[in-house]
Amino acid sequence: MKNILLNISFNGSFFHGWQIQPNAVTVQQTLCDAIKNLTNESVNLIGCSRTDSGVHANSFVCNFKTESTIPPEKFADALNCELPDTVVVKESFEVPESFHARYDCKGKRYVYRILNTKTKSPFFNGLVFHYPYEIDVEKLDRASKDFVGTHDFTAFCAAGSDVADKVRTIRSFQVFRRGDEVVFSVEGDGFLYNMVRIMVGTLLDIGRGKIDQNSIKKIISEKSRDNAGVTVPGEGLYLDEVFYDGVF
Amino acid sequence: MKNILLNISFNGSFFHGWQIQPNAVTVQQTLCDAIKNLTNESVNLIGCSRTDSGVHANSFVCNFKTESTIPPEKFADALNCELPDTVVVKESFEVPESFHARYDCKGKRYVYRILNTKTKSPFFNGLVFHYPYEIDVEKLDRASKDFVGTHDFTAFCAAGSDVADKVRTIRSFQVFRRGDEVVFSVEGDGFLYNMVRIMVGTLLDIGRGKIDQNSIKKIISEKSRDNAGVTVPGEGLYLDEVFYDGVF
């Protein structure tokens, strides 16, 4: 029995998120079907996290156990032959039997992509959030540093989440311009439901003067979702990298 | 009667090229339908060139005459409300009555985008040509300069083209790396059928040693399509800019 790690990338526009659910096309289901076609095994595929409908991944890690004799590093090419163009296995390799993509995850980086042009682009439908207004990137980058640290992020969690412990550590936050885009890059040990999308929405509200640029620490401390900004659409969000001790 | 110029961008993956044809979705038809919805006029929409199925445009110029009282510069936003996400009007303005998008065109720049990564990307389906092999960009850029000048490009024209005069002037050719992509950028007064795609294919054949790097001038002079390289797929090709005297 081998434990195989897959590092995948997927275009979330075509999926109702990662997790298997009835009557919806999900990444987990699509991958399980491909593994079944290849090995004839119905595996338990463990993902590093759930993702929402429409959210993308530049890098998403999952693992499964198999009796297959396919060399571990060959799973990538073999699965890509079975998969639609909207999911790509970037690499595959064997990991220790105890490795668990979710429990062993030590952190993640998300990026949020805004297309900051006057008109939409016909090439980025579902892949960026189009925001045609001027963005003071330096101001947003400065404000974003107030998210860094270990805080109770209740104010930045979608209402209705049933997670008890809302303390998370944000290791870094950057806002920068890349061509026609404004990119938000945030790394942390873990994220609450909609947390990145609410943090980005709050920064945009700071940009247009709806929220004061020095108020993020106060919003965090008051722990009320009502004080934070809007939740920006999922289409701009990418899980960019997942961190493990000693695996990558 | 006003003559309106539209500068548009479109994702060719969703169209059977520019030109109206029966039983196929084309950019020209889609735009004419949108103009009809807006003005109730069936206009004669003149495009700067034909484009093949699957070929994209960052910038494509067309013009039409209208009795509409809509301010010329407002056509862009008004048409974007009528158009699918796959065509965007970037700007609109009034031009002299004599302006003709095709006859007055003084040159064009095309870019060809190759995604040069080991695995495909789920985000660029139909938008780039995936080529996973190593590319010696400097070698290709050097060789590309032999296209520059005024030549009979019969060897770089798809068989079956009925154009009599195959002399064209290439003003510049560059090959460069941009992130994970290798970009071919070529500017000229005009292009024959499939000319850019055959030039790029020839450069790739030079890259893998199938065609000698110093043979482009000879291939041009011998005027046989058989001596040039493969025709690369349309999905990587973009009309990037169209040039006019004194309009832009």
Coordinates of C-alpha atoms in Angstrom, one line a residue, chain A residues 14-217:
Chain A
F14 CA -16.0 24.7 -13.9
F15 CA -16.5 23.2 -10.4
H16 CA -18.8 23.5 -7.4
G17 CA -15.7 23.5 -5.2
W18 CA -13.5 20.7 -4.0
Q19 CA -15.7 18.5 -1.9
I20 CA -17.9 15.7 -3.3
Q21 CA -21.6 16.5 -3.1
P22 CA -24.6 15.0 -4.8
N23 CA -25.7 16.4 -8.2
A24 CA -22.7 18.7 -8.7
V25 CA -19.4 18.5 -10.5
T26 CA -16.6 18.9 -7.9
V27 CA -12.8 18.6 -8.2
Q28 CA -12.7 15.7 -5.7
Q29 CA -15.2 13.7 -7.6
T30 CA -13.5 14.4 -10.9
L31 CA -10.2 13.2 -9.5
C32 CA -11.6 10.2 -7.8
D33 CA -13.3 9.2 -11.2
A34 CA -9.9 9.6 -12.9
I35 CA -8.1 7.5 -10.3
K36 CA -10.9 4.8 -10.6
N37 CA -10.4 4.7 -14.4
L38 CA -6.7 4.3 -13.9
T39 CA -6.4 1.9 -11.0
N40 CA -9.9 0.4 -10.7
E41 CA -9.8 1.5 -7.0
S42 CA -12.3 3.7 -5.2
V43 CA -9.9 5.7 -3.1
N44 CA -10.4 8.0 -0.2
L45 CA -8.9 11.2 -1.6
I46 CA -7.9 13.6 1.2
G47 CA -7.7 17.3 0.2
C48 CA -5.7 20.0 2.0
S49 CA -8.9 22.1 2.4
R50 CA -12.4 22.7 1.0
T51 CA -12.7 25.4 -1.6
D52 CA -15.8 27.3 -2.5
S53 CA -17.6 27.1 -5.9
G54 CA -15.7 29.2 -8.5
V55 CA -12.5 29.4 -6.4
H56 CA -9.3 28.4 -8.2
A57 CA -6.1 26.6 -7.2
N58 CA -2.6 27.2 -8.6
S59 CA -1.5 24.6 -6.2
F60 CA -3.7 22.2 -4.1
V61 CA -2.4 19.1 -2.4
C62 CA -4.3 15.9 -1.9
N63 CA -3.3 12.3 -1.1
F64 CA -4.7 8.8 -1.4
K65 CA -3.6 5.2 -0.6
T66 CA -3.4 2.7 -3.4
E67 CA -2.3 -0.9 -4.1
S68 CA -1.5 0.2 -7.7
T69 CA 1.9 -0.7 -9.1
I70 CA 2.0 2.5 -11.2
P71 CA 5.2 4.2 -10.2
P72 CA 4.2 7.1 -7.9
E73 CA 5.8 9.9 -10.1
K74 CA 3.9 8.5 -13.2
F75 CA 0.5 9.2 -11.7
A76 CA 0.7 12.8 -12.8
D77 CA 0.9 12.1 -16.6
A78 CA -1.4 9.1 -16.3
L79 CA -4.1 11.0 -14.5
N80 CA -3.8 14.0 -16.9
C81 CA -4.8 11.7 -19.7
E82 CA -8.0 10.9 -17.8
L83 CA -8.8 14.4 -16.6
P84 CA -10.6 17.3 -18.3
D85 CA -8.5 20.3 -19.3
T86 CA -9.8 22.2 -16.2
V87 CA -7.8 20.1 -13.7
V88 CA -4.1 19.4 -14.1
V89 CA -1.8 17.2 -11.9
K90 CA 1.5 19.1 -11.7
E91 CA 3.4 16.4 -9.9
S92 CA 2.9 13.1 -8.0
F93 CA 5.1 11.3 -5.6
E94 CA 5.1 8.8 -2.7
V95 CA 4.9 10.2 0.9
P96 CA 5.1 8.4 4.2
E97 CA 2.1 6.3 5.2
S98 CA 1.2 8.8 7.9
F99 CA 1.0 11.8 5.6
H100 CA -2.4 13.5 5.6
A101 CA -3.0 16.4 3.3
R102 CA -5.3 18.2 5.7
Y103 CA -4.0 17.4 9.2
D104 CA -0.3 17.9 8.2
C105 CA -0.8 21.2 6.4
K106 CA 1.3 23.9 8.2
G107 CA 0.0 26.9 6.2
K108 CA -1.3 28.3 3.0
R109 CA -0.9 31.2 0.7
Y110 CA -3.9 32.6 -1.2
V111 CA -3.8 35.2 -3.9
Y112 CA -6.7 37.4 -5.0
R113 CA -6.5 38.8 -8.5
I114 CA -8.3 42.0 -9.5
L115 CA -8.4 43.1 -13.1
N116 CA -8.0 46.9 -12.7
T117 CA -8.9 48.1 -16.2
K118 CA -11.6 50.4 -17.6
T119 CA -13.2 47.7 -19.6
K120 CA -13.5 43.9 -18.9
S121 CA -11.3 41.5 -20.7
P122 CA -12.8 38.7 -22.8
F123 CA -9.9 36.4 -21.8
F124 CA -10.4 36.4 -18.0
N125 CA -14.0 35.5 -17.5
G126 CA -14.4 33.8 -14.1
L127 CA -10.6 34.1 -13.5
V128 CA -10.3 37.6 -12.0
F129 CA -12.6 40.1 -10.3
H130 CA -13.0 43.1 -12.6
Y131 CA -12.8 46.4 -10.6
P132 CA -12.6 49.4 -12.9
Y133 CA -12.0 52.1 -10.3
E134 CA -8.7 53.6 -9.3
I135 CA -6.8 51.7 -6.6
D136 CA -4.2 53.3 -4.3
V137 CA -2.1 50.1 -4.1
E138 CA 0.4 51.7 -1.6
K139 CA -2.4 52.6 0.8
L140 CA -3.9 49.2 0.6
D141 CA -0.6 47.5 1.1
R142 CA 0.2 49.6 4.1
A143 CA -3.2 48.9 5.7
S144 CA -2.9 45.1 4.9
K145 CA 0.0 44.9 7.4
D146 CA -2.5 45.3 10.3
F147 CA -3.8 41.8 9.5
V148 CA -0.4 40.3 10.2
G149 CA -0.1 38.5 13.5
T150 CA -2.1 36.1 15.7
H151 CA -5.7 37.4 16.2
D152 CA -9.2 36.2 16.7
F153 CA -10.6 36.8 13.2
T154 CA -14.3 36.5 14.1
A155 CA -15.0 39.8 12.3
F156 CA -13.5 38.3 9.1
C157 CA -15.5 35.1 9.1
A158 CA -18.7 34.5 7.2
A159 CA -21.7 34.4 9.5
G160 CA -22.9 30.9 10.1
S161 CA -19.5 29.2 10.3
D162 CA -19.5 26.6 13.1
V163 CA -15.7 26.7 13.7
A164 CA -15.2 27.3 17.5
D165 CA -11.7 28.6 17.5
K166 CA -11.4 31.7 15.3
V167 CA -7.8 32.5 16.2
R168 CA -5.5 32.4 13.2
T169 CA -2.0 33.6 12.4
I170 CA -1.4 35.7 9.3
R171 CA 2.3 35.6 8.5
S172 CA 2.4 38.1 5.6
F173 CA 0.1 40.2 3.5
Q174 CA 1.1 42.1 0.3
V175 CA -0.8 44.2 -2.2
F176 CA 1.0 44.9 -5.4
R177 CA 0.4 45.8 -9.1
R178 CA 1.2 43.2 -11.8
G179 CA 0.5 44.5 -15.3
D180 CA -3.2 45.3 -15.5
E181 CA -3.9 43.5 -12.2
V182 CA -3.8 44.3 -8.5
V183 CA -2.8 41.2 -6.6
F184 CA -3.4 40.5 -2.9
S185 CA -1.2 37.8 -1.5
V186 CA -1.8 36.5 2.0
E187 CA -0.1 33.7 3.9
G188 CA -1.1 32.2 7.2
D189 CA -1.4 29.0 9.2
G190 CA -5.1 28.7 8.4
F191 CA -8.1 30.6 7.2
L192 CA -11.7 30.9 8.3
Y193 CA -14.7 30.6 6.0
N194 CA -14.6 33.5 3.4
M195 CA -11.8 35.1 5.5
V196 CA -9.5 36.1 2.5
R197 CA -12.5 37.4 0.5
I198 CA -13.6 39.6 3.5
M199 CA -10.1 40.9 4.1
V200 CA -9.8 41.9 0.4
G201 CA -13.2 43.5 0.5
T202 CA -12.3 45.4 3.6
L203 CA -9.1 46.7 1.9
L204 CA -11.1 47.8 -1.2
D205 CA -13.5 49.6 1.1
I206 CA -10.5 51.3 2.7
G207 CA -9.4 52.2 -0.8
R208 CA -12.6 54.0 -1.6
G209 CA -12.8 55.7 1.8
K210 CA -15.7 53.7 3.2
I211 CA -13.6 52.3 6.0
D212 CA -10.8 54.3 7.6
Q213 CA -7.3 53.1 6.7
N214 CA -6.2 52.8 10.3
S215 CA -9.2 50.8 11.6
I216 CA -8.3 47.2 10.8
K217 CA -6.9 46.5 14.3

